[in-house]
PDB file of C-alpha atoms in Angstrom:
ATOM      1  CA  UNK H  12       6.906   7.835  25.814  1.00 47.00           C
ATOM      2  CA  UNK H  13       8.809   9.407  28.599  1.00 46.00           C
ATOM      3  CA  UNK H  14       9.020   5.746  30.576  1.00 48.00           C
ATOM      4  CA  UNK H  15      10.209   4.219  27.430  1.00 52.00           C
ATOM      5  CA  UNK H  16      13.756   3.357  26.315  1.00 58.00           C
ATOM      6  CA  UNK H  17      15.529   6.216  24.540  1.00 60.00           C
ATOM      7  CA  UNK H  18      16.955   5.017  21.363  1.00 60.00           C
ATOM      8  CA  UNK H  19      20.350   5.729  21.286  1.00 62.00           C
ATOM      9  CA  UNK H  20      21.358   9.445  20.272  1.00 61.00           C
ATOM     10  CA  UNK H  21      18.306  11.421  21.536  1.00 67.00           C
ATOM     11  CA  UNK H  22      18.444  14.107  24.135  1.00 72.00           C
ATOM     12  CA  UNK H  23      14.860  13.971  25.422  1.00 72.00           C
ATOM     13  CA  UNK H  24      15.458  17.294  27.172  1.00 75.00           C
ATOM     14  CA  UNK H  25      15.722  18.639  23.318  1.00 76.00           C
ATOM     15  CA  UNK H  26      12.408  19.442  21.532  1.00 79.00           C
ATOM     16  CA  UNK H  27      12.454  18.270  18.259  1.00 75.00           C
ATOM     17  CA  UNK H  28      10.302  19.413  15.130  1.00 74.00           C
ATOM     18  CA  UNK H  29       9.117  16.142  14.123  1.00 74.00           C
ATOM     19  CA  UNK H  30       8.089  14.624  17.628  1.00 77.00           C
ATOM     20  CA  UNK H  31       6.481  17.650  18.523  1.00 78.00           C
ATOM     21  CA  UNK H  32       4.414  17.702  15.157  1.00 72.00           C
ATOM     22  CA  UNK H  33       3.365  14.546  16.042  1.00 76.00           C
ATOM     23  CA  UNK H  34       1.850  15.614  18.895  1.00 77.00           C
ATOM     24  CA  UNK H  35       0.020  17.990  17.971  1.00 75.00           C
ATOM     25  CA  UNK H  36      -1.366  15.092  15.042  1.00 74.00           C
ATOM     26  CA  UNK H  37      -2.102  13.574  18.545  1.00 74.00           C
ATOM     27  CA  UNK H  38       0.505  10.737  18.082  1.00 73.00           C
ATOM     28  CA  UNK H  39       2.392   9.093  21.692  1.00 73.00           C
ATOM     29  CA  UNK H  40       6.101   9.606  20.042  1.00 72.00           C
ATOM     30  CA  UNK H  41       7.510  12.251  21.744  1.00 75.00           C
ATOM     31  CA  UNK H  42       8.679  13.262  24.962  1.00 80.00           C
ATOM     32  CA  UNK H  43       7.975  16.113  28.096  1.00 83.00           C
ATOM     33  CA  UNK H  44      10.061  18.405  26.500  1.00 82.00           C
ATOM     34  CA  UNK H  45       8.049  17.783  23.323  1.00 80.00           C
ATOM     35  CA  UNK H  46       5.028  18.554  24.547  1.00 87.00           C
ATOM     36  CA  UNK H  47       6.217  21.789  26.950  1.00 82.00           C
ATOM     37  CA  UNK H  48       7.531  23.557  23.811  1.00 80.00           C
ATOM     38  CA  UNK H  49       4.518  22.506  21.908  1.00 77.00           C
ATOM     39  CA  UNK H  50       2.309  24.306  24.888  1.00 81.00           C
ATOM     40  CA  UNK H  51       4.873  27.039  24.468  1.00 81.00           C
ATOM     41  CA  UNK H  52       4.202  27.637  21.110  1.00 72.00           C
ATOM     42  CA  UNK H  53       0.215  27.394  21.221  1.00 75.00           C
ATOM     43  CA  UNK H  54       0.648  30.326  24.248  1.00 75.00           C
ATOM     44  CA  UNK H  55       0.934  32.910  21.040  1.00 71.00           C
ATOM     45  CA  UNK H  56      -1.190  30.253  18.520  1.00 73.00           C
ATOM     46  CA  UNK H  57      -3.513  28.187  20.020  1.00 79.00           C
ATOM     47  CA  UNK H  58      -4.861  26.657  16.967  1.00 77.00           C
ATOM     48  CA  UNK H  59      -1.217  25.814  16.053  1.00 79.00           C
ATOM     49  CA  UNK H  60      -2.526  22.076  16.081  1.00 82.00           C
ATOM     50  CA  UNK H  61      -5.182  22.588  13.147  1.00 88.00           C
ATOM     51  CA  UNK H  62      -2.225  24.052  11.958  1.00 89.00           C
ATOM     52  CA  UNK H  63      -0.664  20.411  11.703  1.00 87.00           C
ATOM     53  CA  UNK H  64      -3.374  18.941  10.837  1.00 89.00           C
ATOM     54  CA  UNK H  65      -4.347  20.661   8.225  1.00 94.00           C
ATOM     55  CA  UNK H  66      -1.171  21.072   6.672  1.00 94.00           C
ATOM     56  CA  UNK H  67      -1.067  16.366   6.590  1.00 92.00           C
ATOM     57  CA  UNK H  68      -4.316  16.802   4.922  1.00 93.00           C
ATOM     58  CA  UNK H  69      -3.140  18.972   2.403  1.00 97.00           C
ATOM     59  CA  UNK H  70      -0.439  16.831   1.842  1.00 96.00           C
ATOM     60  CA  UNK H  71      -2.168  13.932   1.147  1.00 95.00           C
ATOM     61  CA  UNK H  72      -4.486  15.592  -1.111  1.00 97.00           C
ATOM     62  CA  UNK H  73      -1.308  16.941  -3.169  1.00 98.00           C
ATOM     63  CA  UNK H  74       0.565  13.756  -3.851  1.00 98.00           C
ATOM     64  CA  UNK H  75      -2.894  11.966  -4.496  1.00 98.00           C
ATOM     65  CA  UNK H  76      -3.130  14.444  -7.365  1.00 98.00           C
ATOM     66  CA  UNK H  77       0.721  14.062  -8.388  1.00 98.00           C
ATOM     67  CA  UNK H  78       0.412  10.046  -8.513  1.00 98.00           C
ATOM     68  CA  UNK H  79      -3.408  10.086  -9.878  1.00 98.00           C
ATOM     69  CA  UNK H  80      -4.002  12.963 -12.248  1.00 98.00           C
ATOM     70  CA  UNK H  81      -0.109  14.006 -13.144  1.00 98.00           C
ATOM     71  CA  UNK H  82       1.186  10.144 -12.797  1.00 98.00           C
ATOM     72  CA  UNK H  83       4.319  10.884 -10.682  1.00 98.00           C
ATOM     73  CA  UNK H  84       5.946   7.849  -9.672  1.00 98.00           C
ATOM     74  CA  UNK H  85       8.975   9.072  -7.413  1.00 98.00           C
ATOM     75  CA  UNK H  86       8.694  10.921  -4.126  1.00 98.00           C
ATOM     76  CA  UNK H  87      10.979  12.574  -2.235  1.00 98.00           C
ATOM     77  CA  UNK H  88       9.609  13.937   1.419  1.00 96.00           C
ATOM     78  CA  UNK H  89      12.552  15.585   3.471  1.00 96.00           C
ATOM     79  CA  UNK H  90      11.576  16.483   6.906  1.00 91.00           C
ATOM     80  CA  UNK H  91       8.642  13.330   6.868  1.00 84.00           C
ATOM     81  CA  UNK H  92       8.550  13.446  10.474  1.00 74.00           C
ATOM     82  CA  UNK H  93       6.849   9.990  12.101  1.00 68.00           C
ATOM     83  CA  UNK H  94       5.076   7.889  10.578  1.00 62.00           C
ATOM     84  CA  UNK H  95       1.562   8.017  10.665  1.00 62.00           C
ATOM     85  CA  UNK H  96      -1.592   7.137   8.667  1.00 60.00           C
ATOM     86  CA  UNK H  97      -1.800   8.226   5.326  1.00 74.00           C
ATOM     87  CA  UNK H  98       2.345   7.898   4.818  1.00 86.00           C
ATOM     88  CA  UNK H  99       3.137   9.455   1.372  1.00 92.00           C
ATOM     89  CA  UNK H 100       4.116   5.612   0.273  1.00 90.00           C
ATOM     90  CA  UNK H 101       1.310   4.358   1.105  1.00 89.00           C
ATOM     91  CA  UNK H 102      -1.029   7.083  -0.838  1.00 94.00           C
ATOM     92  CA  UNK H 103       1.083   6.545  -4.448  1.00 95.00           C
ATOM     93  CA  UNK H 104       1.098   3.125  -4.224  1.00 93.00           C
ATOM     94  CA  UNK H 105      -2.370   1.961  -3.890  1.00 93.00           C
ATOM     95  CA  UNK H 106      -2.447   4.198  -6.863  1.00 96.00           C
ATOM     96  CA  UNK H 107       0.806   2.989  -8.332  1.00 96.00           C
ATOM     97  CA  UNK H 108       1.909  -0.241  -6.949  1.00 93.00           C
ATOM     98  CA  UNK H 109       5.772   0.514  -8.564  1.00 95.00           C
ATOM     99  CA  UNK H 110       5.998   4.315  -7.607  1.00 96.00           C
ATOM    100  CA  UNK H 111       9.070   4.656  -5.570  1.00 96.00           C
ATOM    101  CA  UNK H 112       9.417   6.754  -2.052  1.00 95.00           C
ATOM    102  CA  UNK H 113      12.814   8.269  -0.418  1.00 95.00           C
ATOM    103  CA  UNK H 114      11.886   9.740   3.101  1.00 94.00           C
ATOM    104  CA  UNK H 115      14.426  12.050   5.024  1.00 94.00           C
ATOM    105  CA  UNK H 116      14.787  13.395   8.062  1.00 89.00           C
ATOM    106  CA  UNK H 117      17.312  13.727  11.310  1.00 86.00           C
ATOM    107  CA  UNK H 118      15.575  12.459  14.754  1.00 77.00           C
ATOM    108  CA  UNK H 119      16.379   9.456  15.593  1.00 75.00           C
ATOM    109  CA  UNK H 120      13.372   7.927  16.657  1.00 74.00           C
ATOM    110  CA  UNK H 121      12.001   8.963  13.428  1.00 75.00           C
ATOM    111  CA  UNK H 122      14.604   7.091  12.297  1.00 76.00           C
ATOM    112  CA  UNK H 123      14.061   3.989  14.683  1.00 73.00           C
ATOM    113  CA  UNK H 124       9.931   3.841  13.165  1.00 71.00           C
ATOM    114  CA  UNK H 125      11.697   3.941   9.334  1.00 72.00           C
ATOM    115  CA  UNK H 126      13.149   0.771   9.912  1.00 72.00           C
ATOM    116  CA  UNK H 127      10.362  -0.866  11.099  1.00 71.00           C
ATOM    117  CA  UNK H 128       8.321   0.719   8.211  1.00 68.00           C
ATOM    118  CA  UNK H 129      10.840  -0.535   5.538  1.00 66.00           C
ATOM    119  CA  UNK H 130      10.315  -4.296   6.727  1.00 61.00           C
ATOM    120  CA  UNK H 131       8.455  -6.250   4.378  1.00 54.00           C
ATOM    121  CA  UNK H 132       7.992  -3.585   1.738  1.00 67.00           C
ATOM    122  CA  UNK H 133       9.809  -3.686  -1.680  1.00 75.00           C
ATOM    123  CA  UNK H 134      12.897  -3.162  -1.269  1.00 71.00           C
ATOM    124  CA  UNK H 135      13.905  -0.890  -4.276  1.00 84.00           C
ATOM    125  CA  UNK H 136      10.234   1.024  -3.479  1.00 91.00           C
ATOM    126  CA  UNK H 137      11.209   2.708  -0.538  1.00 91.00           C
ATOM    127  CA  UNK H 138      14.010   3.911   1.467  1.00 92.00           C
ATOM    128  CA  UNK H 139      14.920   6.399   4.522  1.00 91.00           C
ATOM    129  CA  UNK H 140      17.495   8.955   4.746  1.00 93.00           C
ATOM    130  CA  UNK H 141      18.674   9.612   7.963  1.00 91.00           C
ATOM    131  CA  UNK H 142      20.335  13.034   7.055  1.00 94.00           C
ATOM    132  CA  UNK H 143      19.230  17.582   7.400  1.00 94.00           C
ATOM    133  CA  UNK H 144      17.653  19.721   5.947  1.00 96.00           C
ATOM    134  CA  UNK H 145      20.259  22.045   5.442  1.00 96.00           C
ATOM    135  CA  UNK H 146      23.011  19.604   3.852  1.00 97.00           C
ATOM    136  CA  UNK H 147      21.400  19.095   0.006  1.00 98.00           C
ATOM    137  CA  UNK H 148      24.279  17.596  -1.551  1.00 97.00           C
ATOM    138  CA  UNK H 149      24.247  14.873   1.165  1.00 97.00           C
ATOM    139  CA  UNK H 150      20.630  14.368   0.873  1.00 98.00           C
ATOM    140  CA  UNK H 151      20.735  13.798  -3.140  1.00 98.00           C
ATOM    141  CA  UNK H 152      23.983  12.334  -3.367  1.00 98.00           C
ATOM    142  CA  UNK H 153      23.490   9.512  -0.827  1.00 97.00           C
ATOM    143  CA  UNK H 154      23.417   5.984  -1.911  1.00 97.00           C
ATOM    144  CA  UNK H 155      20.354   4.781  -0.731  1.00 95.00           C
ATOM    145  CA  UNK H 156      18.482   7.676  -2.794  1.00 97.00           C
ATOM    146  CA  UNK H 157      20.200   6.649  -5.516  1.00 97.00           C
ATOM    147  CA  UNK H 158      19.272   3.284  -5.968  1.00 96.00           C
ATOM    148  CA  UNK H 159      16.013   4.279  -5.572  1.00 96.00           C
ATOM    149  CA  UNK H 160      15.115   7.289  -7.447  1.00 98.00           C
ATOM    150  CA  UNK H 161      15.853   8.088 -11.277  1.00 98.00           C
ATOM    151  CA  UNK H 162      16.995  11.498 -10.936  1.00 98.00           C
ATOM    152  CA  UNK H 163      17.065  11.831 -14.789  1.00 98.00           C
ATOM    153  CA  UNK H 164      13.251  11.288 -14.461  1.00 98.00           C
ATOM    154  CA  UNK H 165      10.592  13.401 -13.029  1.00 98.00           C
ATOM    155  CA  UNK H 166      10.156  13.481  -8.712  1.00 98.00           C
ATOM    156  CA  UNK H 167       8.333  15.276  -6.544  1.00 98.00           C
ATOM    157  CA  UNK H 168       9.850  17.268  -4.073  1.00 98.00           C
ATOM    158  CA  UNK H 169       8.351  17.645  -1.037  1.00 98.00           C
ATOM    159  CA  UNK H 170       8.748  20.417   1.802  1.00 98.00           C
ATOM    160  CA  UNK H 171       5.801  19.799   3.827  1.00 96.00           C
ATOM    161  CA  UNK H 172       6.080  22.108   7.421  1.00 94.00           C
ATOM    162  CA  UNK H 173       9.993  21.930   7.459  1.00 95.00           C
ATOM    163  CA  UNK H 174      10.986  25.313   5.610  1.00 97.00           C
ATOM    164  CA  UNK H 175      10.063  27.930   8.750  1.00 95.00           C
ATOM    165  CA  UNK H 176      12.653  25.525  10.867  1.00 92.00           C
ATOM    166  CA  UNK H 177      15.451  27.098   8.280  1.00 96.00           C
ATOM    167  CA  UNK H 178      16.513  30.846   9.683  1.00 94.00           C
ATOM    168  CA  UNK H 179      17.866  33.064   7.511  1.00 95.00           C
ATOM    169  CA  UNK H 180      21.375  32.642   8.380  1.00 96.00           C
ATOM    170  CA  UNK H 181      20.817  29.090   7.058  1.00 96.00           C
ATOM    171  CA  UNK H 182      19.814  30.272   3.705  1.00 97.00           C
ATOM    172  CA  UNK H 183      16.678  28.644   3.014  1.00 98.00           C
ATOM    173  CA  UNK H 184      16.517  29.705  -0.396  1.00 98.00           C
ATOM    174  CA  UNK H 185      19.879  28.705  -1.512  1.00 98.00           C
ATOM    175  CA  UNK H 186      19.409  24.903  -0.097  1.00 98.00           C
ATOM    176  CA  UNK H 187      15.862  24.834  -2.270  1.00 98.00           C
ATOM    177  CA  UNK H 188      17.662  26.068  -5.083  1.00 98.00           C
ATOM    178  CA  UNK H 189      20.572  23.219  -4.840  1.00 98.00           C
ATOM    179  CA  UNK H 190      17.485  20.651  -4.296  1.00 98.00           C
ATOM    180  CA  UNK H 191      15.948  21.702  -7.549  1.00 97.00           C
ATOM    181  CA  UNK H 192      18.674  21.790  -9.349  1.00 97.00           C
ATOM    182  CA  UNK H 193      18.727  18.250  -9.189  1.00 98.00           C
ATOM    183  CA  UNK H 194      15.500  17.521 -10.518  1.00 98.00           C
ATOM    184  CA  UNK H 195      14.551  16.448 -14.357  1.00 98.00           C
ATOM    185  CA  UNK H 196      12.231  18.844 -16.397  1.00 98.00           C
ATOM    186  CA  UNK H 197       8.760  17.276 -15.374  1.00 98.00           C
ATOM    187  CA  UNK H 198       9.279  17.168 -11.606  1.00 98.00           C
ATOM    188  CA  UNK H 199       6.955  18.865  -9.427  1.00 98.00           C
ATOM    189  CA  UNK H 200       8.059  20.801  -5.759  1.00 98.00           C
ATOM    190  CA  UNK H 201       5.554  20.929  -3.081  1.00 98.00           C
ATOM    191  CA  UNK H 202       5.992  23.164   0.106  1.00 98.00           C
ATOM    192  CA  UNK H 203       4.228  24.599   2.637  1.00 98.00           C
ATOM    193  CA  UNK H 204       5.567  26.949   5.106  1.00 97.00           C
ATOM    194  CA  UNK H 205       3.619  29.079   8.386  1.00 94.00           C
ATOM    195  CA  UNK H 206       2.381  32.351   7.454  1.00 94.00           C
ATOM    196  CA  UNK H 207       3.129  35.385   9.088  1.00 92.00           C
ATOM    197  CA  UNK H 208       0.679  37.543   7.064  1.00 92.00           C
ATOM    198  CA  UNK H 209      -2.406  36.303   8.977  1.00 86.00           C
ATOM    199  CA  UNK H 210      -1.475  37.765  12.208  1.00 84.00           C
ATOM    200  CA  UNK H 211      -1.626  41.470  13.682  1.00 82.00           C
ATOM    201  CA  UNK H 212       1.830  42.885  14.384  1.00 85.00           C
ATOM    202  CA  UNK H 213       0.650  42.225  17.984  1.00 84.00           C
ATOM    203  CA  UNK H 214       0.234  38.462  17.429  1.00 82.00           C
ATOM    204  CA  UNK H 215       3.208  37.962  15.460  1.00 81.00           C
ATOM    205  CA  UNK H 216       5.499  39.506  17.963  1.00 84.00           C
ATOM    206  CA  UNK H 217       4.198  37.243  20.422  1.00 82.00           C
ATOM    207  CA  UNK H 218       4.564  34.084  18.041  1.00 79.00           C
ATOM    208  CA  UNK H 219       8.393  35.018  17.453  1.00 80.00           C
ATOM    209  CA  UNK H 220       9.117  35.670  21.255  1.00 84.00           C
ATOM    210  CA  UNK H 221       7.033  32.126  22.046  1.00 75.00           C
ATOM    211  CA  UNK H 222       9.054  30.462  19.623  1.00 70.00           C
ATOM    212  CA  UNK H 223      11.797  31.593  20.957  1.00 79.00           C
ATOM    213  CA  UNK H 224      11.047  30.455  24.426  1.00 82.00           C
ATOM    214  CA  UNK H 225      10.333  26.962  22.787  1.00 75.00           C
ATOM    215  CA  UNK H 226      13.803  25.851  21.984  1.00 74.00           C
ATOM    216  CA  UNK H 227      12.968  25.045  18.237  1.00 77.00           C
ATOM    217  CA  UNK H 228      14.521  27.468  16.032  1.00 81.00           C
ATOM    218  CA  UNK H 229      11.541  28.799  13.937  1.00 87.00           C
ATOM    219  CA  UNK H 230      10.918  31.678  11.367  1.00 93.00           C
ATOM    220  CA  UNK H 231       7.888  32.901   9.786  1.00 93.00           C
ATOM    221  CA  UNK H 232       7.394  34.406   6.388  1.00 96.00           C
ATOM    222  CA  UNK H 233       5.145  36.516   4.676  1.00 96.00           C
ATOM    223  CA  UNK H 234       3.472  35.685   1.186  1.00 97.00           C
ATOM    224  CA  UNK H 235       6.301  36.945  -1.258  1.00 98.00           C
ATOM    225  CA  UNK H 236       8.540  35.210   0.999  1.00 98.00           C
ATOM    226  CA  UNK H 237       7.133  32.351   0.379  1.00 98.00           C
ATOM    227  CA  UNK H 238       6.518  32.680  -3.109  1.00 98.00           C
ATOM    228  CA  UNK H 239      10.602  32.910  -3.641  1.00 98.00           C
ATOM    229  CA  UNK H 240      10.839  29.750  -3.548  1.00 98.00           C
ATOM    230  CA  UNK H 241       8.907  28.964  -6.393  1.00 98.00           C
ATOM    231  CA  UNK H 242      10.941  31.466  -8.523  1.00 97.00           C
ATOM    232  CA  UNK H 243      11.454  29.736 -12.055  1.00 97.00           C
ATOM    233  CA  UNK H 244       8.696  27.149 -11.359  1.00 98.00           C
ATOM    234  CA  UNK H 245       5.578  26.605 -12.978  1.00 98.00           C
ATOM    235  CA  UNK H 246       2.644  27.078 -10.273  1.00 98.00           C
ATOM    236  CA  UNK H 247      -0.125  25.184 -10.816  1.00 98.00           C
ATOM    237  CA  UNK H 248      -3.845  25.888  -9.778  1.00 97.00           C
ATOM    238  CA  UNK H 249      -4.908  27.606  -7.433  1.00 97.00           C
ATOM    239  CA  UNK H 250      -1.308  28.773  -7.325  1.00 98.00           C
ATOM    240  CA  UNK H 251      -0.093  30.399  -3.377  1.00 98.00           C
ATOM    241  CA  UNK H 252      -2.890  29.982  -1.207  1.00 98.00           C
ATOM    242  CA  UNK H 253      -3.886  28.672   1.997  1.00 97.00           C
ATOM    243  CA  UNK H 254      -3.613  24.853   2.524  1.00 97.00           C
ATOM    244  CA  UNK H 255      -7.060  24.860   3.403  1.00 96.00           C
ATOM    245  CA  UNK H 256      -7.710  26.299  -0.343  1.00 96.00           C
ATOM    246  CA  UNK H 257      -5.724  23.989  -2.688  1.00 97.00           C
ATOM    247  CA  UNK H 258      -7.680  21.904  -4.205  1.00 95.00           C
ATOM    248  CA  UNK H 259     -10.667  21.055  -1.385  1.00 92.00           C
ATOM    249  CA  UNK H 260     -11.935  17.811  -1.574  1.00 84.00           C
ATOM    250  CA  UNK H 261     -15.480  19.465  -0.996  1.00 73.00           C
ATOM    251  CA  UNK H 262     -16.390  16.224   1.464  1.00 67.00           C
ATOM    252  CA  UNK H 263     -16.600  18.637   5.089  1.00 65.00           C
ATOM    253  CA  UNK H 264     -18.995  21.080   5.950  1.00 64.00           C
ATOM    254  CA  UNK H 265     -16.942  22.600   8.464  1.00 79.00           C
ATOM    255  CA  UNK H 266     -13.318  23.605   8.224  1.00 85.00           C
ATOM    256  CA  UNK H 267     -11.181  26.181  10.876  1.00 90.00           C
ATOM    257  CA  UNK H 268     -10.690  29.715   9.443  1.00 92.00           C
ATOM    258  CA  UNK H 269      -7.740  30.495   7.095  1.00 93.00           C
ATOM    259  CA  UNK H 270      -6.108  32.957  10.415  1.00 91.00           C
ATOM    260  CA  UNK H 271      -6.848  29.730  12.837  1.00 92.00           C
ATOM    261  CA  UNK H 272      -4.625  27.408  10.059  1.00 93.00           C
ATOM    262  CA  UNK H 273      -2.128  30.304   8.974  1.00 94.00           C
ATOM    263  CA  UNK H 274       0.043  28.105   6.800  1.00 95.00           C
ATOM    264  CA  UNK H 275       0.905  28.691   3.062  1.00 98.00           C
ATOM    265  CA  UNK H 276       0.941  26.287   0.398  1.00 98.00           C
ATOM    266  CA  UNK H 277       1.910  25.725  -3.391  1.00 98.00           C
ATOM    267  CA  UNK H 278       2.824  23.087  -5.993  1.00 98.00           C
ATOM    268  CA  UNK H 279       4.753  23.823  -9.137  1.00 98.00           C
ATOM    269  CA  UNK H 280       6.318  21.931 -12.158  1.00 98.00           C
ATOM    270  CA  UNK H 281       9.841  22.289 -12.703  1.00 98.00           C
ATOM    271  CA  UNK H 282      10.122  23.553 -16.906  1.00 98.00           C
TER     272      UNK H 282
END
């Protein structure tokens, strides 16, 4: 992508979260600087691109559950990243032709493959928020969410591999609070988030310093910090657990290690 025209408002010296993600998925949409930090970070984690891939897969298997077996119809995936097979739209909707799909996220070139994506789809079915993380009341106030989703009726929230981008200082747990907040009795939150508890204090002060080096801000969490976010919710089955452990479709007969993956997941019902 690096002999390509940058669309307008990237930095391609900057590594971003979503271009690098895609290539670890093995996608062309990123740049050098992309793929340098992403070799930075698998100097501490080399599986860190199971990691990714493991984490779409359990995404896919979640909202195929919330459309099929809970009938959600409205979806809202902040931090989507690029495009790529098996898009959260396109899941629901072979299962629910009129379920409805707000994407969010703040790269531009994500932004650039959202618009192509949007042509020739519905248009009240689907829509893309160019907007962070880290600003809620933008995010659920904008117009284009709005007209899409009911917010008086249940949605799925998802956090999919975005939540260890928010330090501390950022107050992680305040912005998922202000997100659920405005969500109907009924909706569900999924989020996953990179584990720290599968690594030796060896390991994990190696990840931190390589993440550091990468230019991505990045923080990992233990178990009961990533259970706070759930706080109020309604797990359901098999509750916190590995994203290689919710809810297997039992189809492979070989899978990487739980350590190799290191990434928490969970899915809850907001009461």
């Amino acid at each position: 992508m690096d002999t390509e025209p940058v669309p307008r408002g990237i930095d391609p010296s900057q590594a971003h979260p979503a271009r690098r993600y895609n290539y670890w998925l093995g996608g062309k949409d990123n740049f050098a600087a992309d793929r340098a930090s992403a070799a930075t970070v698998a100097e501490a984690f080399p599986t860190v691109h199971l990691s990714a891939i493991e984490n779409r897969r359990f995404m896919q298997r979640a909202v195929t559950y919330l459309a099929r077996d809970v009938g959600m119809r409205q979806f809202l995936d902040i931090g989507t990243g690029l495009p790529s097979a098996g898009n959260v739209h396109e899941i629901v909707q072979e299962i629910a032709p009129e379920a409805r799909v707000v994407y969010v996220d703040n790269d531009p070139v994500v932004l650039v493959h959202a618009r192509a994506l949007l042509t020739g789809v519905r248009p009240d079915s689907l829509a893309y928020i160019d907007a962070d993380l880290r600003d809620p009341d933008k995010i659920m106030n904008d117009p284009a969410l709005l007209r899409t989703l009911d917010l008086d009726r249940p949605v799925t929230l998802l956090l999919v591999a975005i939540l260890h981008f928010v330090t501390d200082e950022d107050g992680p747990y305040e912005i998922v609070r202000r997100l659920r907040e405005r969500l109907a009795p009924g909706s569900h939150v999924v989020i996953t988030h990179a584990a720290r508890d599968h690594l030796t204090p060896e390991r994990y002060a190696a990840n931190v310093e390589a993440n550091e080096r990468s230019g991505v801000p990045f923080r990992l969490r233990s178990r009961a910090e990533f259970a706070r976010f759930f706080e109020g919710l309604e797990l359901l089955e098999p509750g916190i657990t590995s994203v290689l452990d919710w809810r297997p479709d039992g189809a492979r007969r070989r899978r990487p290690s739980v350590e190799d993956v290191s990434m928490w997941c969970g899915v809850a019902r907001v009461p």
